[in-house]
PDB file of C-alpha atoms and ligand atoms in Angstrom:
ATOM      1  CA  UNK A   1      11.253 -74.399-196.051  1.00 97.00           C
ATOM      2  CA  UNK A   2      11.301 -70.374-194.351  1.00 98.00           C
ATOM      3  CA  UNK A   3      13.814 -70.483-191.465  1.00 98.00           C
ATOM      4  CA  UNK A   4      13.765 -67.323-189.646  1.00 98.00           C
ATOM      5  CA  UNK A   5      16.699 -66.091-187.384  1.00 98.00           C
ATOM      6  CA  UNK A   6      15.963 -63.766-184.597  1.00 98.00           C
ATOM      7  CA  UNK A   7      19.700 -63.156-183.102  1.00 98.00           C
ATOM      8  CA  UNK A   8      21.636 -59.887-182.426  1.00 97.00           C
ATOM      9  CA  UNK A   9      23.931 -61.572-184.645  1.00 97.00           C
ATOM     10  CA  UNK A  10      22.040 -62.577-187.603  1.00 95.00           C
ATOM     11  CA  UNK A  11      24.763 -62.084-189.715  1.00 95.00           C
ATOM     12  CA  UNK A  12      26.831 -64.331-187.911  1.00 93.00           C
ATOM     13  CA  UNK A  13      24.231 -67.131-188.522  1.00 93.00           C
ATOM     14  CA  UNK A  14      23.689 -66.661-192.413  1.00 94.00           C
ATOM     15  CA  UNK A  15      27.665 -66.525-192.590  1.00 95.00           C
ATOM     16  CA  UNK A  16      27.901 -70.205-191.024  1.00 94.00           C
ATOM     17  CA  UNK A  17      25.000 -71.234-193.120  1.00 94.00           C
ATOM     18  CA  UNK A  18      26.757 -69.861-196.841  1.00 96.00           C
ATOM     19  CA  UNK A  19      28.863 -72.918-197.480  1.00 96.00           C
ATOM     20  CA  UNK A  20      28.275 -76.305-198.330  1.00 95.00           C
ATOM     21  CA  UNK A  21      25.289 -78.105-198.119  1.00 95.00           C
ATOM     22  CA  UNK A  22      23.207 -75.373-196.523  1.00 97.00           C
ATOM     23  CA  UNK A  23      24.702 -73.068-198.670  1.00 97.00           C
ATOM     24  CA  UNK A  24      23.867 -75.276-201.910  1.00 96.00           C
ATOM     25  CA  UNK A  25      20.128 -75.889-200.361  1.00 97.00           C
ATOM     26  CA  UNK A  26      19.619 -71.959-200.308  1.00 98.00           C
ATOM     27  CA  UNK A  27      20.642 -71.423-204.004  1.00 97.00           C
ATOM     28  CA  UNK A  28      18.352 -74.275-205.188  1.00 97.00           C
ATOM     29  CA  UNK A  29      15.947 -72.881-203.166  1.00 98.00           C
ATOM     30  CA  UNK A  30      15.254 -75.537-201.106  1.00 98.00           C
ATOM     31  CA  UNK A  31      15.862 -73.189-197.968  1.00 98.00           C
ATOM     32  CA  UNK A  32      15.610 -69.890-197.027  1.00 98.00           C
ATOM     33  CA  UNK A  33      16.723 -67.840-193.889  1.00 98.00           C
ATOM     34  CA  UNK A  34      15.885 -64.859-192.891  1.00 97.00           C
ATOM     35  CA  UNK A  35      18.046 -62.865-190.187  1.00 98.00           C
ATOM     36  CA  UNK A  36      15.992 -60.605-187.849  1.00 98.00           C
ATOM     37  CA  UNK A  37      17.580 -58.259-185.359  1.00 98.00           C
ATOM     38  CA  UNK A  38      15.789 -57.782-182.022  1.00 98.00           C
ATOM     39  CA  UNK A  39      17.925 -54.363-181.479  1.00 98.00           C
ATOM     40  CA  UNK A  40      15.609 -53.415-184.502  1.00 98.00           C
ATOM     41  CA  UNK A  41      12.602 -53.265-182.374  1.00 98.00           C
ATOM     42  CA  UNK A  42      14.470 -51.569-179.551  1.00 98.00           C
ATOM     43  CA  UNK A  43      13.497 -48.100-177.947  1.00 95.00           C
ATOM     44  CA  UNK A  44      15.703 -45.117-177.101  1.00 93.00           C
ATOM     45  CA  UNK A  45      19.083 -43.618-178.328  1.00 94.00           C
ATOM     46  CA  UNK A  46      20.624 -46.362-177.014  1.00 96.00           C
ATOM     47  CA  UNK A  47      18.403 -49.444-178.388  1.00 97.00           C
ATOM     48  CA  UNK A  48      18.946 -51.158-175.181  1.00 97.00           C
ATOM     49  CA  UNK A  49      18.070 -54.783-175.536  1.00 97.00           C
ATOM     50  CA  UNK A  50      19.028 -56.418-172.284  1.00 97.00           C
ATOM     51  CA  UNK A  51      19.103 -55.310-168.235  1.00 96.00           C
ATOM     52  CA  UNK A  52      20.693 -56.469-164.941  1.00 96.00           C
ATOM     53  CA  UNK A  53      18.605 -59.384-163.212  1.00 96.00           C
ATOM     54  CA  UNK A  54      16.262 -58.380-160.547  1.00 97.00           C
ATOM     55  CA  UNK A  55      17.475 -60.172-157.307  1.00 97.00           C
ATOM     56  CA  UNK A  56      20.871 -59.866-158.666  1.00 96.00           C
ATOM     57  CA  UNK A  57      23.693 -61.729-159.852  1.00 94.00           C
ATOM     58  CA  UNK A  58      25.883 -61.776-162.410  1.00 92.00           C
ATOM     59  CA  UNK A  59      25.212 -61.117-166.339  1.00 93.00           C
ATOM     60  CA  UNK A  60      22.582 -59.401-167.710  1.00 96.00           C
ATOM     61  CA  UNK A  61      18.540 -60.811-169.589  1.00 97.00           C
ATOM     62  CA  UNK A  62      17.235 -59.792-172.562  1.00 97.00           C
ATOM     63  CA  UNK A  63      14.334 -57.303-172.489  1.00 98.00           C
ATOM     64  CA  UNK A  64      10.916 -58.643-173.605  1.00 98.00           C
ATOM     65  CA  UNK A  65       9.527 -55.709-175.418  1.00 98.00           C
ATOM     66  CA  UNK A  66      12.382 -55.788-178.534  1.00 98.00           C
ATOM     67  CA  UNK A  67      11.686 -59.534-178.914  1.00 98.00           C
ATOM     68  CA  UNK A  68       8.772 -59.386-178.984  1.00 98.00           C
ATOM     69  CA  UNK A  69       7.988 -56.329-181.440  1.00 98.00           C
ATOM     70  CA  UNK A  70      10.540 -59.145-183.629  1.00 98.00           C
ATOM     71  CA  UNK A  71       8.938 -62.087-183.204  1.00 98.00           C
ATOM     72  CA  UNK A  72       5.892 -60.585-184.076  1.00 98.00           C
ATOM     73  CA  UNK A  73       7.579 -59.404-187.461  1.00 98.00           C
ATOM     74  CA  UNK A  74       8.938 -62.238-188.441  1.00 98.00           C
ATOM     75  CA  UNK A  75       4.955 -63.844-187.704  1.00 96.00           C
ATOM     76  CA  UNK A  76       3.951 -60.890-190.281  1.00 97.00           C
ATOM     77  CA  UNK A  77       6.224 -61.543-193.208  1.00 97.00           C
ATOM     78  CA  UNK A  78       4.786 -64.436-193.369  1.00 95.00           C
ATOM     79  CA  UNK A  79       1.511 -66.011-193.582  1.00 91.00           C
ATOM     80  CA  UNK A  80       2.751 -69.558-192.965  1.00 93.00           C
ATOM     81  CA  UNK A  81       2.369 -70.801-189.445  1.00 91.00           C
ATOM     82  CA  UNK A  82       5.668 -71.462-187.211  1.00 91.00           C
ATOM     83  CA  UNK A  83       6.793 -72.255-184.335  1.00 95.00           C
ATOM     84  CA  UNK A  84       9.426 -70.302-182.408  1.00 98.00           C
ATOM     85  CA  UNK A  85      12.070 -72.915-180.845  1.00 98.00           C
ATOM     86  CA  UNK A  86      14.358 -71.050-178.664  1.00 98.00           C
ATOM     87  CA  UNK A  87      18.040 -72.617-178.379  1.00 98.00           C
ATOM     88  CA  UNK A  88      19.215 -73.075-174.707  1.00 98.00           C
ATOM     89  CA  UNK A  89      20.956 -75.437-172.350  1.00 97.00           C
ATOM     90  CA  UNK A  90      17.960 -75.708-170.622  1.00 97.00           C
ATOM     91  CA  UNK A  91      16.466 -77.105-173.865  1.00 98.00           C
ATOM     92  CA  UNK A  92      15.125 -81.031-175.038  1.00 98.00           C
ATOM     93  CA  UNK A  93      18.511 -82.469-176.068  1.00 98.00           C
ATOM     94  CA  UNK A  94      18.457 -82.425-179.965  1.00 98.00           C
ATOM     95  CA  UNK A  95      18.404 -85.465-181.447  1.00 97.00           C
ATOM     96  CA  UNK A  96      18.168 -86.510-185.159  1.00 96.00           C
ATOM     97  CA  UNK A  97      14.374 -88.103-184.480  1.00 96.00           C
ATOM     98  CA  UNK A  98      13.903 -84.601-183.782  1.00 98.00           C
ATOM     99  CA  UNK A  99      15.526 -82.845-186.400  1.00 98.00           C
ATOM    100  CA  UNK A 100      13.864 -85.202-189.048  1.00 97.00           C
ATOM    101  CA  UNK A 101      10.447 -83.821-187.281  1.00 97.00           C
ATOM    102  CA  UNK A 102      11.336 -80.172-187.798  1.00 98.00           C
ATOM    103  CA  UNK A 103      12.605 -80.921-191.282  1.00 98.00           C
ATOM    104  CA  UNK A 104       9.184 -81.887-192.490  1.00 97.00           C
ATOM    105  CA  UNK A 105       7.974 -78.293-191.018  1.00 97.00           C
ATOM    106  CA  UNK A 106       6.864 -75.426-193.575  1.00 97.00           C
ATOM    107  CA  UNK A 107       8.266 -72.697-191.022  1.00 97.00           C
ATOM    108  CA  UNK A 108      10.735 -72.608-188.573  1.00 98.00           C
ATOM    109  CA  UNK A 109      11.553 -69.272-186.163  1.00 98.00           C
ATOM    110  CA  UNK A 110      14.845 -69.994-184.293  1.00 98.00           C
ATOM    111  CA  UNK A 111      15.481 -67.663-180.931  1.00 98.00           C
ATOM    112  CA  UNK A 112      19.002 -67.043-180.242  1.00 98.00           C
ATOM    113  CA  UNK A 113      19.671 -65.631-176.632  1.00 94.00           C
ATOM    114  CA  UNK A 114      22.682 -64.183-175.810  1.00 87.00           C
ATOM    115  CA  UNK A 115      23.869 -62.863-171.763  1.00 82.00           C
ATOM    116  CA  UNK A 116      22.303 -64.916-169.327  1.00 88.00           C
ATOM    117  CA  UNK A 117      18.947 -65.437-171.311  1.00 93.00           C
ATOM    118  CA  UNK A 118      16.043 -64.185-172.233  1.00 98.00           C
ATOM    119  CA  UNK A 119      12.989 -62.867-169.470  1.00 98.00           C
ATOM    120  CA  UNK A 120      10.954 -65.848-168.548  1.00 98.00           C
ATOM    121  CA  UNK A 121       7.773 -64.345-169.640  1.00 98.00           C
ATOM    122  CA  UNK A 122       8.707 -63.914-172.495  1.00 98.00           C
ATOM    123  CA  UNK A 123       9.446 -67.215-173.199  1.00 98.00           C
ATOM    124  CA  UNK A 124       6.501 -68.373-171.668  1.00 98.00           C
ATOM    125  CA  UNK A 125       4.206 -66.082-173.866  1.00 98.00           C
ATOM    126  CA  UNK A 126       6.131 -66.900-177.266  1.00 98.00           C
ATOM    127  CA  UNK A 127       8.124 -69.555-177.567  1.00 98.00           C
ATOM    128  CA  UNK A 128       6.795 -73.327-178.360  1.00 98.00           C
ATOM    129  CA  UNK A 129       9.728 -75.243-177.604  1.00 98.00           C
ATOM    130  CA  UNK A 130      13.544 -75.179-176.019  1.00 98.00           C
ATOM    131  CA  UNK A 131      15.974 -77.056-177.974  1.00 98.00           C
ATOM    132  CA  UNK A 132      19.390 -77.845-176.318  1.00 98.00           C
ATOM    133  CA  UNK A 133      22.302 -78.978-178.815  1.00 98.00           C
ATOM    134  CA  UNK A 134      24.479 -80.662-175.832  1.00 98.00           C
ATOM    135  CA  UNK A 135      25.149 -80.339-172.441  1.00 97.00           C
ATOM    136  CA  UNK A 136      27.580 -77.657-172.112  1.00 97.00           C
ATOM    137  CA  UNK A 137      27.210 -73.706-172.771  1.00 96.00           C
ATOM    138  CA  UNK A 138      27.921 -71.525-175.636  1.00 96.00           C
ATOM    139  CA  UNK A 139      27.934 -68.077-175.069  1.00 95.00           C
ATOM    140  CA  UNK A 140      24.864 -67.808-177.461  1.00 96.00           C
ATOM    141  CA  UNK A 141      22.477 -69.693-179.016  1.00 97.00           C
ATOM    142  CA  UNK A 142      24.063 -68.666-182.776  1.00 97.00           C
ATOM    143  CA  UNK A 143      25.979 -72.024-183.296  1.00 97.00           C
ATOM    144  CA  UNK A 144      23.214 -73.651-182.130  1.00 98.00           C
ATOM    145  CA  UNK A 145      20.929 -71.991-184.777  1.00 98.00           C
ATOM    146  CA  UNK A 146      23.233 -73.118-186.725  1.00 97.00           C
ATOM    147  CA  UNK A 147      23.785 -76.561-186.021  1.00 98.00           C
ATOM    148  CA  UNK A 148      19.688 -76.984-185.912  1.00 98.00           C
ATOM    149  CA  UNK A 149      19.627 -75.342-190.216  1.00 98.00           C
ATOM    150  CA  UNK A 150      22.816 -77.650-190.635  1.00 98.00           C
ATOM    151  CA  UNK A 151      20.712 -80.720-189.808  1.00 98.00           C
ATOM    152  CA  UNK A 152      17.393 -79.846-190.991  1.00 98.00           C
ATOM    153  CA  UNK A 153      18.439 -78.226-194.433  1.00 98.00           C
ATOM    154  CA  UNK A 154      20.309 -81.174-195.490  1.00 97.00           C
ATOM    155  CA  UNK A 155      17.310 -83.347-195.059  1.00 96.00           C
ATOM    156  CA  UNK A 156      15.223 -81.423-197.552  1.00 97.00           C
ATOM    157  CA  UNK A 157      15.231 -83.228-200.687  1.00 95.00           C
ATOM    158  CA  UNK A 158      17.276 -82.618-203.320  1.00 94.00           C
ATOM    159  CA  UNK A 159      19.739 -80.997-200.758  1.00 95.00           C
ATOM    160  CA  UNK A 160      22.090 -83.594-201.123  1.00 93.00           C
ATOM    161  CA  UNK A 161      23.958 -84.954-204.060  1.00 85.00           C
ATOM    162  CA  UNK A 162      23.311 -88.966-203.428  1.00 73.00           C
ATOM    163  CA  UNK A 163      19.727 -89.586-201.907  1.00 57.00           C
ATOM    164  CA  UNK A 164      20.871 -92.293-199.975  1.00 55.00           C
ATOM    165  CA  UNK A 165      23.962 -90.529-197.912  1.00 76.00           C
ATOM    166  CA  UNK A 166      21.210 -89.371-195.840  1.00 79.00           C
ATOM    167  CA  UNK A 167      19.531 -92.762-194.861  1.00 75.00           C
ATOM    168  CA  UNK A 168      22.650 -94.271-193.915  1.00 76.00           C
ATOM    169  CA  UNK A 169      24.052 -91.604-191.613  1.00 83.00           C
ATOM    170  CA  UNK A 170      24.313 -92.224-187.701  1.00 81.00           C
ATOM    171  CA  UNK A 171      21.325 -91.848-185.592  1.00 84.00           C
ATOM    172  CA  UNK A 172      18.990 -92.769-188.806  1.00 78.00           C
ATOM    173  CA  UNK A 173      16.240 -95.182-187.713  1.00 76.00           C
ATOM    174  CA  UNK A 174      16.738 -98.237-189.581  1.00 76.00           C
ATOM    175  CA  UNK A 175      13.048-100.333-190.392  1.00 76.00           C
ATOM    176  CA  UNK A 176      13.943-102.030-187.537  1.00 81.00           C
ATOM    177  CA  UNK A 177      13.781 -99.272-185.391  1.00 78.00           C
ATOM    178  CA  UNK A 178      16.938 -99.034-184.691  1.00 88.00           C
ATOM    179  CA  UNK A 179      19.623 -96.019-184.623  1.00 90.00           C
ATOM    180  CA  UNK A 180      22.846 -97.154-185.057  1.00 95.00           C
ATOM    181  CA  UNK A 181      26.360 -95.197-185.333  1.00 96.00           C
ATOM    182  CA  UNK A 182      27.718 -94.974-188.807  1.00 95.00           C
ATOM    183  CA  UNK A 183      30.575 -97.578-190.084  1.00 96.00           C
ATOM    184  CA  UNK A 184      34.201 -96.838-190.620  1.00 97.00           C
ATOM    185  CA  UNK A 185      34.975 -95.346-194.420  1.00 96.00           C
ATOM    186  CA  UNK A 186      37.642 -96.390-196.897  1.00 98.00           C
ATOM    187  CA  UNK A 187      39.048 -94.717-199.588  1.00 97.00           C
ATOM    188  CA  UNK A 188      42.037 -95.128-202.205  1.00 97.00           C
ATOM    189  CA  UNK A 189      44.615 -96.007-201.584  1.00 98.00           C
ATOM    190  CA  UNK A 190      44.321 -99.560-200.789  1.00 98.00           C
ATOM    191  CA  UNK A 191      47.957-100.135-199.301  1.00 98.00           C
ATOM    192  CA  UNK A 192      49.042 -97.057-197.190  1.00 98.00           C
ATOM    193  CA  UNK A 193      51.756 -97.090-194.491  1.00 98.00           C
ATOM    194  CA  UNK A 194      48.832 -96.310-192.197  1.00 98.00           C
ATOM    195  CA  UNK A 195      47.059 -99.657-193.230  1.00 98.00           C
ATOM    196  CA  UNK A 196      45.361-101.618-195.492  1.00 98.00           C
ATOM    197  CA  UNK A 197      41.330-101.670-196.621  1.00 98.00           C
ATOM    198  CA  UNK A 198      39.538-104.318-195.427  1.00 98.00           C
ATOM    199  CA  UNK A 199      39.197-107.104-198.048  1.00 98.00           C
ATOM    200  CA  UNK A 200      35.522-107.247-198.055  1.00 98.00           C
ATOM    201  CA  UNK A 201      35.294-103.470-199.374  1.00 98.00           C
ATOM    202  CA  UNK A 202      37.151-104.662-202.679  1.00 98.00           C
ATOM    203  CA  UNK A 203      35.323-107.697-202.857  1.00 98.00           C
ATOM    204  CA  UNK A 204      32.451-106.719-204.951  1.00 98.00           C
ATOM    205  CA  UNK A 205      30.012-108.780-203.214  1.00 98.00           C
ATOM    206  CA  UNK A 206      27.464-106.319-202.322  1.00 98.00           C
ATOM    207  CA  UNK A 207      25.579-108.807-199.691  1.00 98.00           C
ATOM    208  CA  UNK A 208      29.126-109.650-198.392  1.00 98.00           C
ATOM    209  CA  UNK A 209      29.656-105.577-198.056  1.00 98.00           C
ATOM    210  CA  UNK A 210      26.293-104.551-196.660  1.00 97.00           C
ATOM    211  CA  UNK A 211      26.840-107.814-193.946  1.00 98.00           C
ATOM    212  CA  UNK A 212      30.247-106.632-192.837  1.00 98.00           C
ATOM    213  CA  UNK A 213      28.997-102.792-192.871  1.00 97.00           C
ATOM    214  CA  UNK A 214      25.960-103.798-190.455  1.00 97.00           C
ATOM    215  CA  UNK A 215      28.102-106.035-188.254  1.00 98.00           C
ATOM    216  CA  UNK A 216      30.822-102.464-188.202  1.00 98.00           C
ATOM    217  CA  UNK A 217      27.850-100.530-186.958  1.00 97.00           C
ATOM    218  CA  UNK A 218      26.434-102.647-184.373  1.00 97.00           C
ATOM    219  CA  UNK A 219      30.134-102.836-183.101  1.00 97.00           C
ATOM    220  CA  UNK A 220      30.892 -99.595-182.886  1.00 97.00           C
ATOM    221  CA  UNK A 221      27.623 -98.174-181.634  1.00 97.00           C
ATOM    222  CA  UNK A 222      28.000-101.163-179.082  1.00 97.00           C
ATOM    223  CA  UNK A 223      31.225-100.320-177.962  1.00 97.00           C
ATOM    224  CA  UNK A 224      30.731 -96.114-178.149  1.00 97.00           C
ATOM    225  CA  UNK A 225      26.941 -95.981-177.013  1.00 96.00           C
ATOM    226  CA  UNK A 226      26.124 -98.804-175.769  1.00 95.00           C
ATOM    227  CA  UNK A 227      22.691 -97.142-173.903  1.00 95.00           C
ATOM    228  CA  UNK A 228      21.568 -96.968-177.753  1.00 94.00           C
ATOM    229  CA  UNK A 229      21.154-101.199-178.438  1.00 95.00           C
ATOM    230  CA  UNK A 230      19.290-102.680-176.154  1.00 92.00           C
ATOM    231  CA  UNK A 231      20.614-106.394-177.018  1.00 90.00           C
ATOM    232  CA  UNK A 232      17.343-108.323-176.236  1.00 91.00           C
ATOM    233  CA  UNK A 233      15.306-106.805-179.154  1.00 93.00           C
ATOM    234  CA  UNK A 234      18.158-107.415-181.656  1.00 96.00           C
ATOM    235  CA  UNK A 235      17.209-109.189-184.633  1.00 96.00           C
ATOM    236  CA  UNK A 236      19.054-112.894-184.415  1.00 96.00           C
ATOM    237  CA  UNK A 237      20.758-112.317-187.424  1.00 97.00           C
ATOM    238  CA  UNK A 238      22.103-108.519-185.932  1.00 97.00           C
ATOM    239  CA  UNK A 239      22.918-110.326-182.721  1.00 97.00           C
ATOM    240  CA  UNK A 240      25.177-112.933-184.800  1.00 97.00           C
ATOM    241  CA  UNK A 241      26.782-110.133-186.299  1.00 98.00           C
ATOM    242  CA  UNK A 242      27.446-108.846-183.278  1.00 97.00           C
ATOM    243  CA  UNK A 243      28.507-111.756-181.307  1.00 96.00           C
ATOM    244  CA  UNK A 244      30.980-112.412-184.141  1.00 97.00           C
ATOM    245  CA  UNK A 245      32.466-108.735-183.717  1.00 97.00           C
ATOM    246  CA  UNK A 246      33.200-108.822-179.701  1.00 96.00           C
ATOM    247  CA  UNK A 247      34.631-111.987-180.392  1.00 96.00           C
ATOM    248  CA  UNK A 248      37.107-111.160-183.152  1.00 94.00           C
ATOM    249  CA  UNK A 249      37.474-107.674-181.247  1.00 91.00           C
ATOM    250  CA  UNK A 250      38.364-109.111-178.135  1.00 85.00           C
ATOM    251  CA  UNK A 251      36.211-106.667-176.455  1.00 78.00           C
ATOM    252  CA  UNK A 252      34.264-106.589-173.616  1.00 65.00           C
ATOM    253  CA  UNK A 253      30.584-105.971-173.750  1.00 58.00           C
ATOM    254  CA  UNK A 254      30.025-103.117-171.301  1.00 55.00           C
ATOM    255  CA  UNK A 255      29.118-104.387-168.007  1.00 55.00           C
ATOM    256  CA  UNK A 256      25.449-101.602-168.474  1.00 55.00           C
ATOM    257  CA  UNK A 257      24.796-103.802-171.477  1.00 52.00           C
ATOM    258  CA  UNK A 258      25.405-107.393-170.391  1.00 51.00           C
TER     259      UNK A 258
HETATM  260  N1  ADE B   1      22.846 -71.582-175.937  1.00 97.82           N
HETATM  261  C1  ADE B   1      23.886 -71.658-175.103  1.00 97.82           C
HETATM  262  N2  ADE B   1      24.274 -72.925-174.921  1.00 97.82           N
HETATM  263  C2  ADE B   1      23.435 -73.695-175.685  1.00 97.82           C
HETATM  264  C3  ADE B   1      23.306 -75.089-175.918  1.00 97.82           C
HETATM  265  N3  ADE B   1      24.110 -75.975-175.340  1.00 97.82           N
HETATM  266  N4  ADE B   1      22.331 -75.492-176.742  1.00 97.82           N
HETATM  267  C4  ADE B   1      21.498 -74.610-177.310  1.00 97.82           C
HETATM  268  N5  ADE B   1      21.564 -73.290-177.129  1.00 97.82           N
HETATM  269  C5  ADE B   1      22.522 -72.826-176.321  1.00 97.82           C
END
């Protein structure tokens, strides 16, 4: 997979996106990013790449021409088709249904905007889609860049070390259609002044382990975000599990999800 920056930081990006997994998925060659600088493709002495707002205000929006003399580079390096996805608050919220969808892509071109954004024509002439990574507001779209090559590049096969670590992470869609927060982790020791592993972990039973790992999940995602389990279209045996959690727990079940 080609994963084209265009960012006045590009730099910044391909730092972020050296370690690791991503880092790991670019020497195997599983992905590769490309930084492109819009100030590049700017005019004058002084390269300008932004100006004030007409009708005023505060901040200042990026000029269309350098963006778009980039875009249409990055378009040229290449003769695999892409979409440009532009990273903003305004943005569809970023979920992993959608990163799993741009992780199957060939081609990805990832607009960073930096100031108070880019000119709206531009955007309306070049990009395909917005992408928001939350609802709050960085002061660029770099770390969001760089969360959407986190995501996608460790999806691409062989990226990570045990095939399965990706199918059991939060958010993935179970057969049952179901996304489901991930379930607590244990590791050595077994006795630790902070607490003790829970039996079933050392047990060796892996139905037993798999049942109590489901029944943690449902919990949890139950508890956390409950908007995500809808509790009618539960399987019977999930809503067992689940029954048999709140009641051990103590908890309540949130008064949204009765
Ligand atoms: N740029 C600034 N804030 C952002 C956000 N929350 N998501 C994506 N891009 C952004």
């Amino acid at each position: 997979m080609r994963i084209d920056v265009v960012s006045l930081f590009p730099e910044f990006v391909a730092q972020i996106s050296a370690h690791g997994v991503v880092g790991r998925a670019q020497e195997r060659g599983l992905v590769a990013i490309h930084g492109w600088n819009p100030r590049d493709y700017a005019s004058g002495n002084y390269r300008r790449v932004d100006e004030r707002p007409f009708g005023g205000g505060p901040g200042m929006v990026m000029l269309i021409d350098p963006l778009r003399d980039c875009l249409h580079a990055t378009r040229a390096a290449d003769p695999a088709a892409s979409s440009v996805v532009y990273l903003t608050p305004q943005g569809a919220p970023l979920t992993q249904a959608k990163v799993r969808e741009l992780a199957g892509r060939e081609r990805l071109v990832l607009l960073c905007g930096r100031y108070e954004g880019i000119d709206e024509r531009l955007v309306a002439a070049e990009v395909d889609e917005e992408l928001s990574i939350g609802d709050y507001v960085l002061s660029g779209g770099e770390l969001a860049a760089a969360v959407v090559i986190d995501a996608v590049a460790r999806l691409q096969p062989g990226a990570l070390s045990d095939s399965e670590s990706a199918v059991q992470d939060s958010f993935e869609t179970g057969p049952d259609g179901l996304a489901l927060l991930d379930c607590p982790h244990f590791t050595r020791p077994v006795e630790h002044t902070l607490g003790t592993v829970p039996p079933v972990l050392l047990s060796g039973n892996h139905a037993e382990i798999a049942r109590w790992r489901r029944q943690q999940a449902l919990g949890r995602t139950w508890l956390r975000r409950p908007e995500l389990i809808d509790r009618e279209r539960l399987s019977r045996a999930d809503q067992a599990l689940l029954d048999a959690f709140l009641a051990e727990s103590g908890a309540t079940p949130d008064p949204r999800n009765p």
